[in-house]
Amino acid sequence: MSADKNIDAKISETHATAPKAAEKILGVARELFYREGIRAIGVDEIVRKAGVTKPSLYRSFPSKDELAASYLRQYDRDFWARFDESVKRHPGDARRQIVDFLEGVGRRSQKKGYRGCGMTNAAVEYPEEGHPARVVSEDNKKELRRRLRAMAAEMGARDPDVLGDGLLLLIEGAYISAQLFGPGGPSKAVALNADLLIGASVKG
């Protein structure tokens, strides 16, 4: 094989392995960031557990901050996939959509090792405005608030904004209380409490 072909083969191999390395890094980072917190985990631990080199990490993610933002963007996609599944299961019934989604939250919150919402945790870890992780978290929460208010209007709430915000407070309370109380804690009843709040807020 000629020298040029050898170079071409190495370039092709590099391009083929780069996405795999990035996926491994992101997978390990997601697990560690969610379980331990983003600030608590260093780049050295991520590359060691991913079985890659530090240069390969920085080729895919220019900084740890960008790696954290990438983790949260993936988390955001998964969050909305779950939310949208609940919506699709109950077409035209916003109340049942919300309750269905929160039944899932309640079930997950009872599992050992549940650490609430990665977005909420990141927002607490990064109070500084404009931090890449904070920006992704804020965007997720703002969109959730918008959707909940819109769904409250669909339900015929007397004050859709108040109901939407009340549901958001219940959701965030479930995420945090689950980490404090664990299995058997109040988060298991988040769907029931949401339904009671909706019932008290819609027009009779």
mmCIF file of C-alpha atoms in Angstrom:
data_model
loop_
_atom_site.group_PDB
_atom_site.id
_atom_site.type_symbol
_atom_site.label_atom_id
_atom_site.label_comp_id
_atom_site.label_asym_id
_atom_site.label_seq_id
_atom_site.Cartn_x
_atom_site.Cartn_y
_atom_site.Cartn_z
ATOM 1 C CA MET A 1 0.000 0.000 0.000
ATOM 2 C CA SER A 2 1.322 3.459 -0.910
ATOM 3 C CA ALA A 3 2.110 6.121 1.689
ATOM 4 C CA ASP A 4 -0.854 8.194 0.491
ATOM 5 C CA LYS A 5 -3.217 5.265 0.900
ATOM 6 C CA ASN A 6 -1.838 4.608 4.389
ATOM 7 C CA ILE A 7 -2.544 8.227 5.341
ATOM 8 C CA ASP A 8 -6.035 8.033 3.865
ATOM 9 C CA ALA A 9 -6.718 4.825 5.788
ATOM 10 C CA LYS A 10 -5.589 6.401 9.053
ATOM 11 C CA ILE A 11 -7.742 9.473 8.460
ATOM 12 C CA SER A 12 -10.768 7.287 7.734
ATOM 13 C CA GLU A 13 -10.084 5.255 10.865
ATOM 14 C CA THR A 14 -9.831 8.429 12.959
ATOM 15 C CA HIS A 15 -13.139 9.746 11.626
ATOM 16 C CA ALA A 16 -14.793 6.384 12.247
ATOM 17 C CA THR A 17 -13.591 6.103 15.841
ATOM 18 C CA ALA A 18 -14.145 9.737 16.846
ATOM 19 C CA PRO A 19 -17.944 9.468 17.096
ATOM 20 C CA LYS A 20 -17.601 6.216 19.042
ATOM 21 C CA ALA A 21 -15.233 7.884 21.516
ATOM 22 C CA ALA A 22 -17.587 10.854 21.869
ATOM 23 C CA GLU A 23 -20.525 8.529 22.525
ATOM 24 C CA LYS A 24 -18.572 6.613 25.166
ATOM 25 C CA ILE A 25 -17.454 9.829 26.834
ATOM 26 C CA LEU A 26 -20.958 11.267 26.849
ATOM 27 C CA GLY A 27 -22.451 8.018 28.145
ATOM 28 C CA VAL A 28 -20.016 7.854 31.055
ATOM 29 C CA ALA A 29 -20.366 11.576 31.753
ATOM 30 C CA ARG A 30 -24.141 11.287 31.823
ATOM 31 C CA GLU A 31 -24.054 8.479 34.365
ATOM 32 C CA LEU A 32 -21.501 10.206 36.603
ATOM 33 C CA PHE A 33 -22.923 13.712 36.308
ATOM 34 C CA TYR A 34 -26.414 12.527 37.166
ATOM 35 C CA ARG A 35 -25.353 10.323 40.074
ATOM 36 C CA GLU A 36 -22.613 12.460 41.617
ATOM 37 C CA GLY A 37 -23.171 15.974 40.293
ATOM 38 C CA ILE A 38 -21.349 17.790 37.516
ATOM 39 C CA ARG A 39 -18.898 19.772 39.629
ATOM 40 C CA ALA A 40 -17.916 16.694 41.642
ATOM 41 C CA ILE A 41 -16.665 14.801 38.579
ATOM 42 C CA GLY A 42 -13.365 15.623 36.933
ATOM 43 C CA VAL A 43 -12.295 15.041 33.358
ATOM 44 C CA ASP A 44 -9.664 12.504 34.467
ATOM 45 C CA GLU A 45 -12.305 10.245 35.986
ATOM 46 C CA ILE A 46 -14.473 10.449 32.877
ATOM 47 C CA VAL A 47 -11.693 9.478 30.456
ATOM 48 C CA ARG A 48 -10.531 6.690 32.770
ATOM 49 C CA LYS A 49 -13.991 5.121 33.002
ATOM 50 C CA ALA A 50 -14.671 5.680 29.300
ATOM 51 C CA GLY A 51 -11.364 4.042 28.360
ATOM 52 C CA VAL A 52 -10.288 6.940 26.156
ATOM 53 C CA THR A 53 -7.545 9.551 26.222
ATOM 54 C CA LYS A 54 -7.922 13.126 27.404
ATOM 55 C CA PRO A 55 -7.062 14.521 23.932
ATOM 56 C CA SER A 56 -9.908 12.455 22.454
ATOM 57 C CA LEU A 57 -12.292 14.048 24.940
ATOM 58 C CA TYR A 58 -11.192 17.557 24.055
ATOM 59 C CA ARG A 59 -11.470 16.802 20.333
ATOM 60 C CA SER A 60 -15.179 16.116 20.858
ATOM 61 C CA PHE A 61 -15.879 18.556 23.687
ATOM 62 C CA PRO A 62 -13.742 21.726 23.845
ATOM 63 C CA SER A 63 -14.217 22.013 27.617
ATOM 64 C CA LYS A 64 -15.839 20.312 30.578
ATOM 65 C CA ASP A 65 -18.506 23.026 30.489
ATOM 66 C CA GLU A 66 -19.393 22.038 26.923
ATOM 67 C CA LEU A 67 -19.446 18.369 27.931
ATOM 68 C CA ALA A 68 -21.868 19.268 30.731
ATOM 69 C CA ALA A 69 -24.042 21.203 28.282
ATOM 70 C CA SER A 70 -24.011 18.250 25.853
ATOM 71 C CA TYR A 71 -25.103 15.919 28.656
ATOM 72 C CA LEU A 72 -27.970 18.262 29.490
ATOM 73 C CA ARG A 73 -29.018 18.648 25.855
ATOM 74 C CA GLN A 74 -29.292 14.868 25.656
ATOM 75 C CA TYR A 75 -31.191 14.860 28.951
ATOM 76 C CA ASP A 76 -33.517 17.515 27.524
ATOM 77 C CA ARG A 77 -34.323 15.349 24.485
ATOM 78 C CA ASP A 78 -35.101 12.364 26.689
ATOM 79 C CA PHE A 79 -37.240 14.482 29.020
ATOM 80 C CA TRP A 80 -39.438 15.766 26.209
ATOM 81 C CA ALA A 81 -39.685 12.301 24.683
ATOM 82 C CA ARG A 82 -41.250 11.051 27.942
ATOM 83 C CA PHE A 83 -43.490 14.100 28.192
ATOM 84 C CA ASP A 84 -44.658 13.768 24.596
ATOM 85 C CA GLU A 85 -45.404 10.068 25.068
ATOM 86 C CA SER A 86 -47.856 10.973 27.829
ATOM 87 C CA VAL A 87 -49.441 13.588 25.578
ATOM 88 C CA LYS A 88 -49.826 11.095 22.726
ATOM 89 C CA ARG A 89 -51.431 8.489 24.985
ATOM 90 C CA HIS A 90 -54.286 10.865 25.835
ATOM 91 C CA PRO A 91 -55.071 13.001 22.774
ATOM 92 C CA GLY A 92 -57.224 16.023 23.518
ATOM 93 C CA ASP A 93 -57.185 15.442 27.297
ATOM 94 C CA ALA A 94 -54.626 17.800 28.855
ATOM 95 C CA ARG A 95 -55.561 16.832 32.398
ATOM 96 C CA ARG A 96 -54.948 13.158 31.784
ATOM 97 C CA GLN A 97 -51.744 13.960 29.899
ATOM 98 C CA ILE A 98 -50.287 15.748 32.907
ATOM 99 C CA VAL A 99 -51.416 13.094 35.367
ATOM 100 C CA ASP A 100 -49.978 10.344 33.145
ATOM 101 C CA PHE A 101 -46.620 12.126 32.959
ATOM 102 C CA LEU A 102 -46.532 12.615 36.719
ATOM 103 C CA GLU A 103 -47.455 9.009 37.386
ATOM 104 C CA GLY A 104 -44.198 8.187 35.607
ATOM 105 C CA VAL A 105 -42.306 10.722 37.710
ATOM 106 C CA GLY A 106 -43.819 9.211 40.846
ATOM 107 C CA ARG A 107 -42.791 5.686 39.854
ATOM 108 C CA ARG A 108 -39.231 6.673 38.965
ATOM 109 C CA SER A 109 -38.871 8.683 42.157
ATOM 110 C CA GLN A 110 -39.399 5.542 44.230
ATOM 111 C CA LYS A 111 -36.406 3.743 42.759
ATOM 112 C CA LYS A 112 -33.190 3.499 44.716
ATOM 113 C CA GLY A 113 -30.577 5.932 43.443
ATOM 114 C CA TYR A 114 -33.113 8.342 41.949
ATOM 115 C CA ARG A 115 -31.537 11.781 41.802
ATOM 116 C CA GLY A 116 -34.435 13.868 40.642
ATOM 117 C CA CYS A 117 -34.179 15.975 37.502
ATOM 118 C CA GLY A 118 -30.748 16.522 35.996
ATOM 119 C CA MET A 119 -31.878 19.952 34.814
ATOM 120 C CA THR A 120 -32.920 21.037 38.297
ATOM 121 C CA ASN A 121 -29.703 19.691 39.790
ATOM 122 C CA ALA A 122 -27.588 21.529 37.222
ATOM 123 C CA ALA A 123 -29.412 24.809 37.840
ATOM 124 C CA VAL A 124 -28.616 24.496 41.544
ATOM 125 C CA GLU A 125 -24.982 23.625 40.839
ATOM 126 C CA TYR A 126 -24.489 26.516 38.406
ATOM 127 C CA PRO A 127 -26.118 29.712 39.699
ATOM 128 C CA GLU A 128 -23.986 31.906 37.458
ATOM 129 C CA GLU A 129 -25.977 33.450 34.613
ATOM 130 C CA GLY A 130 -24.822 32.455 31.146
ATOM 131 C CA HIS A 131 -23.003 29.256 32.121
ATOM 132 C CA PRO A 132 -23.576 26.692 29.319
ATOM 133 C CA ALA A 133 -25.122 24.141 31.706
ATOM 134 C CA ARG A 134 -27.318 26.793 33.294
ATOM 135 C CA VAL A 135 -28.560 28.011 29.914
ATOM 136 C CA VAL A 136 -29.722 24.528 28.850
ATOM 137 C CA SER A 137 -31.419 23.995 32.217
ATOM 138 C CA GLU A 138 -33.196 27.350 32.128
ATOM 139 C CA ASP A 139 -34.445 26.765 28.593
ATOM 140 C CA ASN A 140 -35.889 23.393 29.617
ATOM 141 C CA LYS A 141 -37.688 24.815 32.645
ATOM 142 C CA LYS A 142 -39.028 27.826 30.754
ATOM 143 C CA GLU A 143 -40.448 25.542 28.071
ATOM 144 C CA LEU A 144 -41.988 23.286 30.711
ATOM 145 C CA ARG A 145 -43.620 26.307 32.346
ATOM 146 C CA ARG A 146 -44.953 27.480 28.984
ATOM 147 C CA ARG A 147 -46.428 24.079 28.189
ATOM 148 C CA LEU A 148 -48.013 23.640 31.606
ATOM 149 C CA ARG A 149 -49.687 27.043 31.391
ATOM 150 C CA ALA A 150 -50.955 26.256 27.897
ATOM 151 C CA MET A 151 -52.296 22.895 29.055
ATOM 152 C CA ALA A 152 -53.973 24.563 32.043
ATOM 153 C CA ALA A 153 -55.769 26.827 29.578
ATOM 154 C CA GLU A 154 -56.888 23.763 27.596
ATOM 155 C CA MET A 155 -58.360 22.326 30.790
ATOM 156 C CA GLY A 156 -60.471 25.440 31.303
ATOM 157 C CA ALA A 157 -58.674 26.659 34.421
ATOM 158 C CA ARG A 158 -60.026 29.832 35.965
ATOM 159 C CA ASP A 159 -56.469 31.203 35.984
ATOM 160 C CA PRO A 160 -54.280 29.100 33.649
ATOM 161 C CA ASP A 161 -51.045 30.804 34.656
ATOM 162 C CA VAL A 162 -51.634 30.138 38.348
ATOM 163 C CA LEU A 163 -52.512 26.479 37.730
ATOM 164 C CA GLY A 164 -49.598 25.990 35.356
ATOM 165 C CA ASP A 165 -47.189 27.439 37.878
ATOM 166 C CA GLY A 166 -48.738 25.369 40.657
ATOM 167 C CA LEU A 167 -48.135 22.204 38.638
ATOM 168 C CA LEU A 168 -44.558 23.285 38.002
ATOM 169 C CA LEU A 169 -44.012 23.783 41.744
ATOM 170 C CA LEU A 170 -45.397 20.295 42.413
ATOM 171 C CA ILE A 171 -43.067 18.771 39.820
ATOM 172 C CA GLU A 172 -39.992 20.529 41.162
ATOM 173 C CA GLY A 173 -41.003 19.594 44.701
ATOM 174 C CA ALA A 174 -41.207 15.957 43.666
ATOM 175 C CA TYR A 175 -37.716 16.071 42.157
ATOM 176 C CA ILE A 176 -36.167 17.504 45.311
ATOM 177 C CA SER A 177 -38.207 15.673 47.965
ATOM 178 C CA ALA A 178 -37.443 12.327 46.326
ATOM 179 C CA GLN A 179 -33.759 12.927 47.056
ATOM 180 C CA LEU A 180 -34.526 13.781 50.673
ATOM 181 C CA PHE A 181 -37.014 11.043 51.538
ATOM 182 C CA GLY A 182 -36.269 8.294 49.024
ATOM 183 C CA PRO A 183 -38.741 5.424 48.463
ATOM 184 C CA GLY A 184 -41.955 5.962 50.395
ATOM 185 C CA GLY A 185 -41.566 9.738 50.343
ATOM 186 C CA PRO A 186 -44.183 12.296 49.245
ATOM 187 C CA SER A 187 -43.078 12.250 45.601
ATOM 188 C CA LYS A 188 -44.971 8.985 45.075
ATOM 189 C CA ALA A 189 -48.234 10.966 45.317
ATOM 190 C CA VAL A 190 -47.274 13.778 42.950
ATOM 191 C CA ALA A 191 -49.783 12.696 40.279
ATOM 192 C CA LEU A 192 -52.642 12.494 42.795
ATOM 193 C CA ASN A 193 -51.809 15.908 44.209
ATOM 194 C CA ALA A 194 -51.618 17.366 40.709
ATOM 195 C CA ASP A 195 -55.062 15.951 39.892
ATOM 196 C CA LEU A 196 -56.489 17.443 43.087
ATOM 197 C CA LEU A 197 -54.971 20.815 42.239
ATOM 198 C CA ILE A 198 -56.406 20.666 38.729
ATOM 199 C CA GLY A 199 -59.825 19.716 40.071
ATOM 200 C CA ALA A 200 -59.795 22.715 42.399
ATOM 201 C CA SER A 201 -58.660 25.067 39.615
ATOM 202 C CA VAL A 202 -60.849 24.259 36.635
ATOM 203 C CA LYS A 203 -64.174 25.928 36.020
ATOM 204 C CA GLY A 204 -67.068 24.037 37.514
#
